[in-house]
CSV table of N, CA and C in Angstrom, one decimal:
chain,number,residue,atom,x,y,z
J,19,MET,N,61.4,30.6,72.8
J,19,MET,CA,60.9,30.5,71.5
J,19,MET,C,59.6,31.3,71.4
J,20,SER,N,59.4,31.8,70.2
J,20,SER,CA,58.2,32.6,69.9
J,20,SER,C,57.4,31.9,68.8
J,21,SER,N,56.1,32.4,68.7
J,21,SER,CA,55.3,32.0,67.5
J,21,SER,C,54.9,33.3,66.8
J,22,VAL,N,55.0,33.2,65.5
J,22,VAL,CA,54.6,34.3,64.6
J,22,VAL,C,53.4,33.8,63.7
J,23,SER,N,52.3,34.6,63.8
J,23,SER,CA,51.1,34.4,63.0
J,23,SER,C,51.4,34.7,61.6
J,24,VAL,N,51.0,33.9,60.6
J,24,VAL,CA,51.2,34.1,59.2
J,24,VAL,C,49.8,33.9,58.5
J,25,ASP,N,49.4,34.9,57.7
J,25,ASP,CA,48.1,34.9,57.0
J,25,ASP,C,48.4,34.2,55.6
J,26,LEU,N,47.9,33.0,55.5
J,26,LEU,CA,48.0,32.3,54.2
J,26,LEU,C,46.7,32.3,53.5
J,27,PRO,N,46.7,32.0,52.2
J,27,PRO,CA,45.4,32.0,51.5
J,27,PRO,C,44.3,31.1,52.1
J,28,ALA,N,44.8,30.0,52.7
J,28,ALA,CA,43.8,29.1,53.3
J,28,ALA,C,43.4,29.4,54.7
J,29,GLY,N,44.0,30.4,55.3
J,29,GLY,CA,43.8,30.8,56.7
J,29,GLY,C,45.1,31.0,57.4
J,30,GLU,N,44.9,31.4,58.6
J,30,GLU,CA,46.1,31.7,59.5
J,30,GLU,C,46.8,30.5,60.0
J,31,THR,N,48.1,30.6,60.0
J,31,THR,CA,48.9,29.5,60.7
J,31,THR,C,50.0,30.2,61.5
J,32,THR,N,50.7,29.5,62.3
J,32,THR,CA,51.8,30.0,63.1
J,32,THR,C,53.1,29.3,62.7
J,33,VAL,N,54.2,30.0,62.9
J,33,VAL,CA,55.5,29.4,62.7
J,33,VAL,C,56.4,29.7,63.9
J,34,SER,N,57.3,28.8,64.2
J,34,SER,CA,58.2,29.0,65.3
J,34,SER,C,59.3,29.9,65.0
J,35,ALA,N,59.7,30.7,65.9
J,35,ALA,CA,60.8,31.7,65.7
J,35,ALA,C,61.6,31.9,67.0
J,36,ASP,N,62.9,32.1,66.9
J,36,ASP,CA,63.8,32.4,67.9
J,36,ASP,C,64.4,33.7,67.8
J,37,TRP,N,64.0,34.6,68.7
J,37,TRP,CA,64.4,36.0,68.7
J,37,TRP,C,65.4,36.2,69.8
J,38,VAL,N,66.6,36.8,69.5
J,38,VAL,CA,67.6,37.2,70.4
J,38,VAL,C,67.9,38.6,70.3
J,39,ALA,N,67.7,39.4,71.4
J,39,ALA,CA,68.0,40.8,71.2
J,39,ALA,C,69.4,41.2,71.3
J,40,GLY,N,69.8,42.1,70.4
J,40,GLY,CA,71.2,42.5,70.4
J,40,GLY,C,71.3,44.0,70.9
J,41,THR,N,72.5,44.6,70.6
J,41,THR,CA,72.8,45.9,71.2
J,41,THR,C,73.2,46.9,70.1
J,42,ASN,N,73.3,46.6,68.9
J,42,ASN,CA,73.8,47.6,67.9
J,42,ASN,C,72.8,48.2,67.0
J,43,GLY,N,71.5,48.0,67.2
J,43,GLY,CA,70.5,48.7,66.5
J,43,GLY,C,70.2,48.1,65.1
J,44,SER,N,70.6,46.9,64.9
J,44,SER,CA,70.4,46.2,63.7
J,44,SER,C,69.8,44.7,63.9
J,45,THR,N,68.9,44.3,63.1
J,45,THR,CA,68.3,43.0,63.2
J,45,THR,C,68.6,42.2,61.9
J,46,VAL,N,69.0,41.0,62.1
J,46,VAL,CA,69.1,40.1,61.0
J,46,VAL,C,68.1,39.0,61.1
J,47,VAL,N,67.2,38.9,60.1
J,47,VAL,CA,66.2,37.8,60.1
J,47,VAL,C,66.8,36.7,59.2
J,48,VAL,N,66.8,35.5,59.7
J,48,VAL,CA,67.5,34.3,59.2
J,48,VAL,C,66.5,33.2,58.8
J,49,ALA,N,66.5,32.9,57.5
J,49,ALA,CA,65.6,31.8,57.0
J,49,ALA,C,66.5,30.6,56.6
J,50,HIS,N,65.9,29.5,56.7
J,50,HIS,CA,66.6,28.2,56.5
J,50,HIS,C,66.4,27.8,54.9
J,51,GLY,N,67.2,26.8,54.5
J,51,GLY,CA,67.1,26.3,53.2
J,51,GLY,C,66.0,25.3,53.1
J,52,ALA,N,65.7,24.8,51.9
J,52,ALA,CA,64.6,23.9,51.6
J,52,ALA,C,64.7,22.6,52.4
J,53,GLY,N,65.8,22.0,52.7
J,53,GLY,CA,65.9,20.8,53.3
J,53,GLY,C,66.2,20.8,54.8
J,54,THR,N,66.1,21.9,55.4
J,54,THR,CA,66.4,22.1,56.9
J,54,THR,C,65.3,22.9,57.6
J,55,GLY,N,65.6,23.3,58.8
J,55,GLY,CA,64.7,24.2,59.6
J,55,GLY,C,65.6,25.2,60.3
J,56,LYS,N,64.9,26.0,61.1
J,56,LYS,CA,65.6,27.0,61.7
J,56,LYS,C,66.7,26.6,62.7
J,57,ASP,N,66.6,25.4,63.2
J,57,ASP,CA,67.6,24.8,64.2
J,57,ASP,C,68.8,24.1,63.6
J,58,HIS,N,69.0,24.2,62.3
J,58,HIS,CA,70.1,23.6,61.6
J,58,HIS,C,71.3,24.2,62.3
J,59,PRO,N,72.4,23.4,62.6
J,59,PRO,CA,73.6,23.9,63.3
J,59,PRO,C,74.3,25.1,62.6
J,60,PHE,N,74.3,25.1,61.2
J,60,PHE,CA,74.9,26.2,60.5
J,60,PHE,C,74.2,27.5,60.8
J,61,LEU,N,72.8,27.4,60.8
J,61,LEU,CA,72.1,28.6,61.1
J,61,LEU,C,72.2,29.1,62.5
J,62,GLN,N,72.2,28.2,63.4
J,62,GLN,CA,72.4,28.5,64.8
J,62,GLN,C,73.8,29.2,65.0
J,63,GLY,N,74.8,28.6,64.4
J,63,GLY,CA,76.1,29.3,64.5
J,63,GLY,C,76.2,30.6,63.9
J,64,TYR,N,75.6,30.8,62.7
J,64,TYR,CA,75.5,32.0,62.0
J,64,TYR,C,74.8,33.1,62.9
J,65,ALA,N,73.7,32.7,63.5
J,65,ALA,CA,73.0,33.6,64.4
J,65,ALA,C,73.8,34.0,65.6
J,66,ASP,N,74.4,32.9,66.2
J,66,ASP,CA,75.3,33.2,67.4
J,66,ASP,C,76.4,34.2,67.0
J,67,ALA,N,77.1,34.0,65.9
J,67,ALA,CA,78.1,34.8,65.5
J,67,ALA,C,77.7,36.3,65.4
J,68,LEU,N,76.5,36.4,64.7
J,68,LEU,CA,75.9,37.8,64.6
J,68,LEU,C,75.6,38.4,65.9
J,69,GLY,N,75.1,37.6,66.8
J,69,GLY,CA,74.7,38.0,68.2
J,69,GLY,C,76.0,38.5,68.9
J,70,ALA,N,77.1,37.8,68.7
J,70,ALA,CA,78.3,38.1,69.4
J,70,ALA,C,78.8,39.5,68.9
J,71,LEU,N,78.4,39.9,67.7
J,71,LEU,CA,78.7,41.2,67.2
J,71,LEU,C,77.7,42.3,67.5
J,72,GLY,N,76.7,41.9,68.3
J,72,GLY,CA,75.6,42.9,68.7
J,72,GLY,C,74.4,43.0,67.9
J,73,PHE,N,74.3,42.1,66.9
J,73,PHE,CA,73.0,42.1,66.1
J,73,PHE,C,71.9,41.4,66.8
J,74,SER,N,70.7,41.9,66.7
J,74,SER,CA,69.6,41.1,67.1
J,74,SER,C,69.4,40.0,66.0
J,75,THR,N,68.8,38.9,66.3
J,75,THR,CA,68.6,37.8,65.3
J,75,THR,C,67.2,37.3,65.5
J,76,LEU,N,66.6,36.8,64.4
J,76,LEU,CA,65.4,36.1,64.4
J,76,LEU,C,65.5,35.0,63.4
J,77,ARG,N,65.5,33.7,63.9
J,77,ARG,CA,65.5,32.6,63.0
J,77,ARG,C,64.0,32.1,63.1
J,78,PHE,N,63.6,31.6,62.0
J,78,PHE,CA,62.2,31.1,61.9
J,78,PHE,C,62.0,29.9,61.0
J,79,ASN,N,61.0,29.2,61.1
J,79,ASN,CA,60.6,28.1,60.2
J,79,ASN,C,59.6,28.6,59.2
J,80,PHE,N,59.6,28.0,58.0
J,80,PHE,CA,58.5,28.2,57.1
J,80,PHE,C,57.4,27.2,57.5
J,81,PRO,N,56.1,27.5,57.0
J,81,PRO,CA,55.0,26.7,57.4
J,81,PRO,C,55.1,25.2,57.0
J,82,TYR,N,55.7,24.9,55.9
J,82,TYR,CA,55.8,23.4,55.6
J,82,TYR,C,56.6,22.7,56.6
J,83,VAL,N,57.7,23.3,57.2
J,83,VAL,CA,58.5,22.6,58.2
J,83,VAL,C,57.6,22.4,59.5
J,84,GLU,N,56.8,23.4,59.8
J,84,GLU,CA,56.0,23.3,61.0
J,84,GLU,C,54.9,22.1,60.8
J,85,GLN,N,54.6,21.9,59.5
J,85,GLN,CA,53.6,20.8,59.2
J,85,GLN,C,54.2,19.5,59.1
J,86,GLY,N,55.6,19.4,59.2
J,86,GLY,CA,56.3,18.1,59.2
J,86,GLY,C,56.6,17.7,57.8
J,87,ARG,N,56.4,18.6,56.8
J,87,ARG,CA,56.7,18.2,55.4
J,87,ARG,C,58.1,18.5,55.1
J,88,ARG,N,58.7,17.8,54.1
J,88,ARG,CA,60.1,17.9,53.7
J,88,ARG,C,60.2,18.9,52.5
J,89,MET,N,59.2,19.1,51.7
J,89,MET,CA,59.3,19.9,50.5
J,89,MET,C,58.6,21.2,50.7
J,90,PRO,N,59.2,22.3,50.2
J,90,PRO,CA,58.5,23.6,50.4
J,90,PRO,C,57.1,23.7,49.8
J,91,GLY,N,56.3,24.5,50.4
J,91,GLY,CA,55.0,24.7,49.8
J,91,GLY,C,55.1,25.8,48.7
J,92,PRO,N,54.0,26.4,48.3
J,92,PRO,CA,53.9,27.4,47.3
J,92,PRO,C,54.8,28.6,47.7
J,93,ALA,N,55.4,29.3,46.8
J,93,ALA,CA,56.2,30.5,47.1
J,93,ALA,C,55.3,31.6,47.8
J,94,THR,N,54.1,31.6,47.4
J,94,THR,CA,53.2,32.6,48.1
J,94,THR,C,53.2,32.4,49.7
J,95,HIS,N,53.2,31.2,50.1
J,95,HIS,CA,53.3,30.9,51.5
J,95,HIS,C,54.6,31.4,52.1
J,96,ALA,N,55.7,31.1,51.5
J,96,ALA,CA,57.1,31.6,51.9
J,96,ALA,C,57.1,33.2,52.0
J,97,ILE,N,56.6,33.8,51.0
J,97,ILE,CA,56.5,35.3,50.9
J,97,ILE,C,55.7,35.8,52.1
J,98,ALA,N,54.5,35.2,52.3
J,98,ALA,CA,53.7,35.7,53.4
J,98,ALA,C,54.4,35.5,54.7
J,99,THR,N,55.1,34.4,54.8
J,99,THR,CA,55.9,34.2,56.1
J,99,THR,C,57.0,35.2,56.2
J,100,TRP,N,57.7,35.6,55.2
J,100,TRP,CA,58.7,36.6,55.3
J,100,TRP,C,58.1,37.9,55.7
J,101,LYS,N,56.9,38.3,55.2
J,101,LYS,CA,56.2,39.5,55.6
J,101,LYS,C,55.9,39.5,57.1
J,102,ALA,N,55.4,38.3,57.5
J,102,ALA,CA,55.0,38.3,59.0
J,102,ALA,C,56.2,38.3,59.8
J,103,VAL,N,57.3,37.6,59.6
J,103,VAL,CA,58.5,37.6,60.4
J,103,VAL,C,59.2,39.0,60.5
J,104,VAL,N,59.2,39.7,59.4
J,104,VAL,CA,59.8,41.0,59.3
J,104,VAL,C,59.0,42.0,60.2
J,105,ALA,N,57.7,41.8,60.1
J,105,ALA,CA,56.8,42.6,60.9
J,105,ALA,C,57.0,42.3,62.4
J,106,PHE,N,57.2,41.0,62.7
J,106,PHE,CA,57.5,40.6,64.1
J,106,PHE,C,58.8,41.2,64.6
J,107,ALA,N,59.8,41.1,63.7
J,107,ALA,CA,61.1,41.7,64.1
J,107,ALA,C,61.0,43.2,64.3
J,108,ARG,N,60.3,43.9,63.5
J,108,ARG,CA,60.1,45.3,63.6
J,108,ARG,C,59.4,45.7,65.0
J,109,ALA,N,58.5,44.8,65.3
J,109,ALA,CA,57.7,45.0,66.6
J,109,ALA,C,58.7,44.8,67.8
J,110,GLN,N,59.6,44.0,67.7
J,110,GLN,CA,60.6,43.8,68.8
J,110,GLN,C,61.5,45.0,69.0
J,111,ASP,N,61.9,45.6,67.9
J,111,ASP,CA,62.9,46.7,68.0
J,111,ASP,C,62.5,47.6,66.7
J,112,PRO,N,61.5,48.5,67.0
J,112,PRO,CA,61.0,49.4,65.9
J,112,PRO,C,62.1,50.3,65.2
J,113,GLN,N,63.2,50.6,65.9
J,113,GLN,CA,64.1,51.6,65.4
J,113,GLN,C,65.3,50.8,64.6
J,114,ALA,N,65.3,49.5,64.7
J,114,ALA,CA,66.4,48.8,64.1
J,114,ALA,C,66.4,48.7,62.6
J,115,ALA,N,67.5,48.7,62.0
J,115,ALA,CA,67.7,48.4,60.6
J,115,ALA,C,67.4,46.8,60.5
J,116,VAL,N,66.7,46.4,59.5
J,116,VAL,CA,66.4,45.0,59.3
J,116,VAL,C,67.0,44.5,58.0
J,117,TRP,N,67.8,43.5,58.2
J,117,TRP,CA,68.3,42.7,57.0
J,117,TRP,C,67.7,41.4,56.9
J,118,ALA,N,67.3,41.0,55.7
J,118,ALA,CA,66.8,39.6,55.5
J,118,ALA,C,67.9,38.8,54.9
J,119,THR,N,68.1,37.6,55.5
J,119,THR,CA,69.1,36.7,55.0
J,119,THR,C,68.6,35.3,55.0
J,120,GLY,N,69.1,34.5,54.1
J,120,GLY,CA,68.6,33.2,54.1
J,120,GLY,C,69.7,32.2,53.4
J,121,LYS,N,69.5,31.0,53.8
J,121,LYS,CA,70.3,29.9,53.1
J,121,LYS,C,69.5,29.5,51.9
J,122,SER,N,70.1,29.5,50.8
J,122,SER,CA,69.5,29.0,49.5
J,122,SER,C,68.1,29.4,49.3
J,123,TYR,N,67.1,28.4,49.5
J,123,TYR,CA,65.7,28.7,49.3
J,123,TYR,C,65.3,29.8,50.1
J,124,GLY,N,65.7,29.9,51.4
J,124,GLY,CA,65.2,31.0,52.3
J,124,GLY,C,65.6,32.4,51.8
J,125,GLY,N,66.9,32.5,51.2
J,125,GLY,CA,67.3,33.7,50.7
J,125,GLY,C,66.5,34.1,49.4
J,126,ARG,N,66.3,33.1,48.6
J,126,ARG,CA,65.5,33.2,47.3
J,126,ARG,C,64.1,33.7,47.7
J,127,MET,N,63.5,33.2,48.7
J,127,MET,CA,62.1,33.6,49.0
J,127,MET,C,62.1,35.0,49.6
J,128,ALA,N,63.2,35.4,50.3
J,128,ALA,CA,63.3,36.8,50.8
J,128,ALA,C,63.4,37.7,49.7
J,129,SER,N,64.2,37.4,48.7
J,129,SER,CA,64.4,38.3,47.5
J,129,SER,C,63.0,38.4,46.7
J,130,MET,N,62.3,37.4,46.6
J,130,MET,CA,61.0,37.5,46.0
J,130,MET,C,60.1,38.4,46.8
J,131,ALA,N,60.1,38.2,48.1
J,131,ALA,CA,59.2,39.1,49.0
J,131,ALA,C,59.6,40.5,48.8
J,132,VAL,N,60.9,40.8,48.8
J,132,VAL,CA,61.4,42.2,48.7
J,132,VAL,C,61.0,42.7,47.3
J,133,ALA,N,61.1,41.9,46.2
J,133,ALA,CA,60.7,42.4,44.9
J,133,ALA,C,59.2,42.7,44.8
J,134,GLU,N,58.5,42.0,45.7
J,134,GLU,CA,57.0,42.2,45.8
J,134,GLU,C,56.6,43.4,46.7
J,135,GLY,N,57.7,44.0,47.3
J,135,GLY,CA,57.3,45.2,48.2
J,135,GLY,C,57.6,45.1,49.7
J,136,LEU,N,58.1,43.9,50.1
J,136,LEU,CA,58.6,43.8,51.5
J,136,LEU,C,59.7,44.9,51.7
J,137,VAL,N,59.6,45.6,52.8
J,137,VAL,CA,60.7,46.7,53.1
J,137,VAL,C,61.7,46.1,54.0
J,138,VAL,N,63.0,46.1,53.6
J,138,VAL,CA,64.1,45.7,54.5
J,138,VAL,C,65.2,46.7,54.1
J,139,ASP,N,66.2,46.7,54.9
J,139,ASP,CA,67.4,47.6,54.6
J,139,ASP,C,68.4,46.9,53.8
J,140,GLY,N,68.4,45.6,53.6
J,140,GLY,CA,69.3,44.9,52.8
J,140,GLY,C,69.1,43.4,52.8
J,141,LEU,N,69.7,42.7,51.9
J,141,LEU,CA,69.5,41.2,51.8
J,141,LEU,C,70.9,40.6,51.8
J,142,ALA,N,71.1,39.5,52.5
J,142,ALA,CA,72.4,38.7,52.4
J,142,ALA,C,72.0,37.3,52.1
J,143,TYR,N,72.5,36.7,51.0
J,143,TYR,CA,72.2,35.4,50.5
J,143,TYR,C,73.3,34.5,50.9
J,144,LEU,N,73.0,33.3,51.5
J,144,LEU,CA,74.0,32.3,51.9
J,144,LEU,C,73.8,31.2,50.9
J,145,GLY,N,74.4,31.2,49.7
J,145,GLY,CA,74.2,30.2,48.8
J,145,GLY,C,72.9,30.4,47.9
J,146,TYR,N,72.8,31.5,47.3
J,146,TYR,CA,71.6,31.8,46.5
J,146,TYR,C,71.5,30.9,45.3
J,147,PRO,N,70.3,30.2,45.2
J,147,PRO,CA,70.2,29.3,44.0
J,147,PRO,C,69.8,30.0,42.8
J,148,LEU,N,70.9,30.4,42.0
J,148,LEU,CA,70.6,31.1,40.8
J,148,LEU,C,69.9,30.3,39.7
J,149,HIS,N,70.0,29.0,39.8
J,149,HIS,CA,69.2,28.1,38.9
J,149,HIS,C,69.2,26.7,39.6
J,150,ALA,N,68.3,25.9,39.0
J,150,ALA,CA,68.2,24.5,39.6
J,150,ALA,C,69.6,23.8,39.4
J,151,PRO,N,69.9,22.8,40.2
J,151,PRO,CA,71.2,22.2,40.1
J,151,PRO,C,71.4,21.6,38.6
J,152,GLY,N,72.5,21.9,38.0
J,152,GLY,CA,72.8,21.5,36.7
J,152,GLY,C,71.9,22.1,35.5
J,153,LYS,N,71.2,23.1,35.8
J,153,LYS,CA,70.3,23.7,34.8
J,153,LYS,C,70.5,25.2,34.7
J,154,PRO,N,71.6,25.7,34.4
J,154,PRO,CA,71.8,27.1,34.3
J,154,PRO,C,71.0,27.8,33.2
J,155,GLU,N,70.4,27.0,32.3
J,155,GLU,CA,69.5,27.6,31.3
J,155,GLU,C,68.2,28.0,31.9
J,156,LYS,N,67.9,27.6,33.2
J,156,LYS,CA,66.6,28.0,33.8
J,156,LYS,C,66.9,28.9,35.0
J,157,PRO,N,67.2,30.2,34.7
J,157,PRO,CA,67.6,31.0,35.9
J,157,PRO,C,66.4,31.3,36.8
J,158,ARG,N,66.9,31.7,38.0
J,158,ARG,CA,65.9,32.0,39.1
J,158,ARG,C,66.2,33.4,39.7
J,159,ALA,N,66.6,34.2,38.8
J,159,ALA,CA,67.2,35.6,39.2
J,159,ALA,C,66.6,36.8,38.6
J,160,GLU,N,65.5,36.6,37.7
J,160,GLU,CA,65.0,37.7,37.0
J,160,GLU,C,64.5,38.9,37.8
J,161,HIS,N,64.0,38.6,39.0
J,161,HIS,CA,63.4,39.6,39.9
J,161,HIS,C,64.5,40.4,40.6
J,162,LEU,N,65.7,39.9,40.6
J,162,LEU,CA,66.8,40.5,41.5
J,162,LEU,C,67.1,42.0,41.0
J,163,ALA,N,66.9,42.2,39.7
J,163,ALA,CA,67.1,43.6,39.2
J,163,ALA,C,66.1,44.6,39.7
J,164,ASP,N,64.9,44.1,40.2
J,164,ASP,CA,63.9,45.0,40.7
J,164,ASP,C,64.1,45.3,42.2
J,165,ILE,N,65.1,44.9,42.8
J,165,ILE,CA,65.5,45.1,44.2
J,165,ILE,C,66.4,46.3,44.3
J,166,ALA,N,66.0,47.3,45.1
J,166,ALA,CA,66.7,48.5,45.2
J,166,ALA,C,67.7,48.5,46.3
J,167,VAL,N,67.5,47.7,47.4
J,167,VAL,CA,68.4,47.7,48.6
J,167,VAL,C,69.6,46.9,48.3
J,168,PRO,N,70.7,47.1,49.1
J,168,PRO,CA,71.9,46.3,48.9
J,168,PRO,C,71.7,44.8,49.0
J,169,GLN,N,72.4,44.1,48.1
J,169,GLN,CA,72.3,42.6,48.2
J,169,GLN,C,73.7,42.1,48.3
J,170,LEU,N,74.0,41.2,49.2
J,170,LEU,CA,75.3,40.5,49.3
J,170,LEU,C,75.1,39.0,49.0
J,171,PHE,N,75.9,38.5,48.1
J,171,PHE,CA,75.8,37.1,47.7
J,171,PHE,C,77.1,36.4,48.3
J,172,VAL,N,76.9,35.4,49.0
J,172,VAL,CA,78.0,34.6,49.6
J,172,VAL,C,77.8,33.2,49.0
J,173,GLU,N,78.7,32.7,48.1
J,173,GLU,CA,78.6,31.5,47.4
J,173,GLU,C,79.9,30.7,47.6
J,174,GLY,N,79.7,29.4,47.6
J,174,GLY,CA,80.8,28.5,47.6
J,174,GLY,C,81.3,28.1,46.3
J,175,THR,N,82.5,27.6,46.2
J,175,THR,CA,83.1,27.3,44.8
J,175,THR,C,82.6,25.9,44.3
J,176,ASN,N,81.8,25.2,45.1
J,176,ASN,CA,81.3,23.9,44.7
J,176,ASN,C,79.8,23.8,44.9
J,177,ASP,N,79.1,24.8,44.5
J,177,ASP,CA,77.7,25.0,44.7
J,177,ASP,C,76.9,24.6,43.5
J,178,PRO,N,76.2,23.5,43.5
J,178,PRO,CA,75.4,23.1,42.3
J,178,PRO,C,74.3,24.0,41.8
J,179,PHE,N,74.0,25.0,42.6
J,179,PHE,CA,73.0,26.0,42.3
J,179,PHE,C,73.5,27.3,41.6
J,180,ILE,N,74.8,27.3,41.3
J,180,ILE,CA,75.4,28.5,40.6
J,180,ILE,C,76.4,28.0,39.7
J,181,GLN,N,76.4,28.6,38.5
J,181,GLN,CA,77.4,28.3,37.5
J,181,GLN,C,78.4,29.5,37.6
J,182,PRO,N,79.6,29.4,38.2
J,182,PRO,CA,80.5,30.5,38.2
J,182,PRO,C,80.9,31.0,36.8
J,183,LEU,N,81.1,32.3,36.8
J,183,LEU,CA,81.6,32.9,35.5
J,183,LEU,C,83.0,32.5,35.2
J,184,ALA,N,83.3,32.3,34.0
J,184,ALA,CA,84.7,32.0,33.6
J,184,ALA,C,85.6,33.2,33.6
C-alpha cells in the first residue's frame, strides 16, 4: 500500500492507494463510490480483472474515507485528490496512457476534475450518477460536454441515478 499526498485548501493530507504494475503500457486509476472505499470487493475484482489483462491499476481512497467519515466532503477535495493520484500514477509509469474510472461518485468527481483541466486519456464510468435518485429534473451532467477525451458509460438497468431514455 502507498500513501499519496493531497493538497487541500486547509492543508496537506494523505490518502491510501494500492498500485499494481502491469505490462501493457496503460494505467487505470480507480475511485470508489460515496458509500464505500478502495477495498470494496467490486473494485478489487475490477482492478484484478484489469490487471489480468496487463493494465497497471491504482485504487485510492478519498480524504473523507481516510478520516472515518461516511459522507463525501466538498467536491474541491475530491478533485484535488484526483489530481494527486493521477500525478502519482504518472510518476509510477510516465509513458503509460492513463484512464480515470470510478464507481458512481468517484466517476463523477473524475469527470469534474477533467472538465477543470486534469489530463487523462479517457474516462470510464461505472454507474455515473446523472441525477440524484428519483430527481431527473436535477441533472449532474452539464460539464460532460466540456470533456474532449473518450468517455465510456456503464450503467445497470435498475440504477436509481439514471433515468433511461424510452
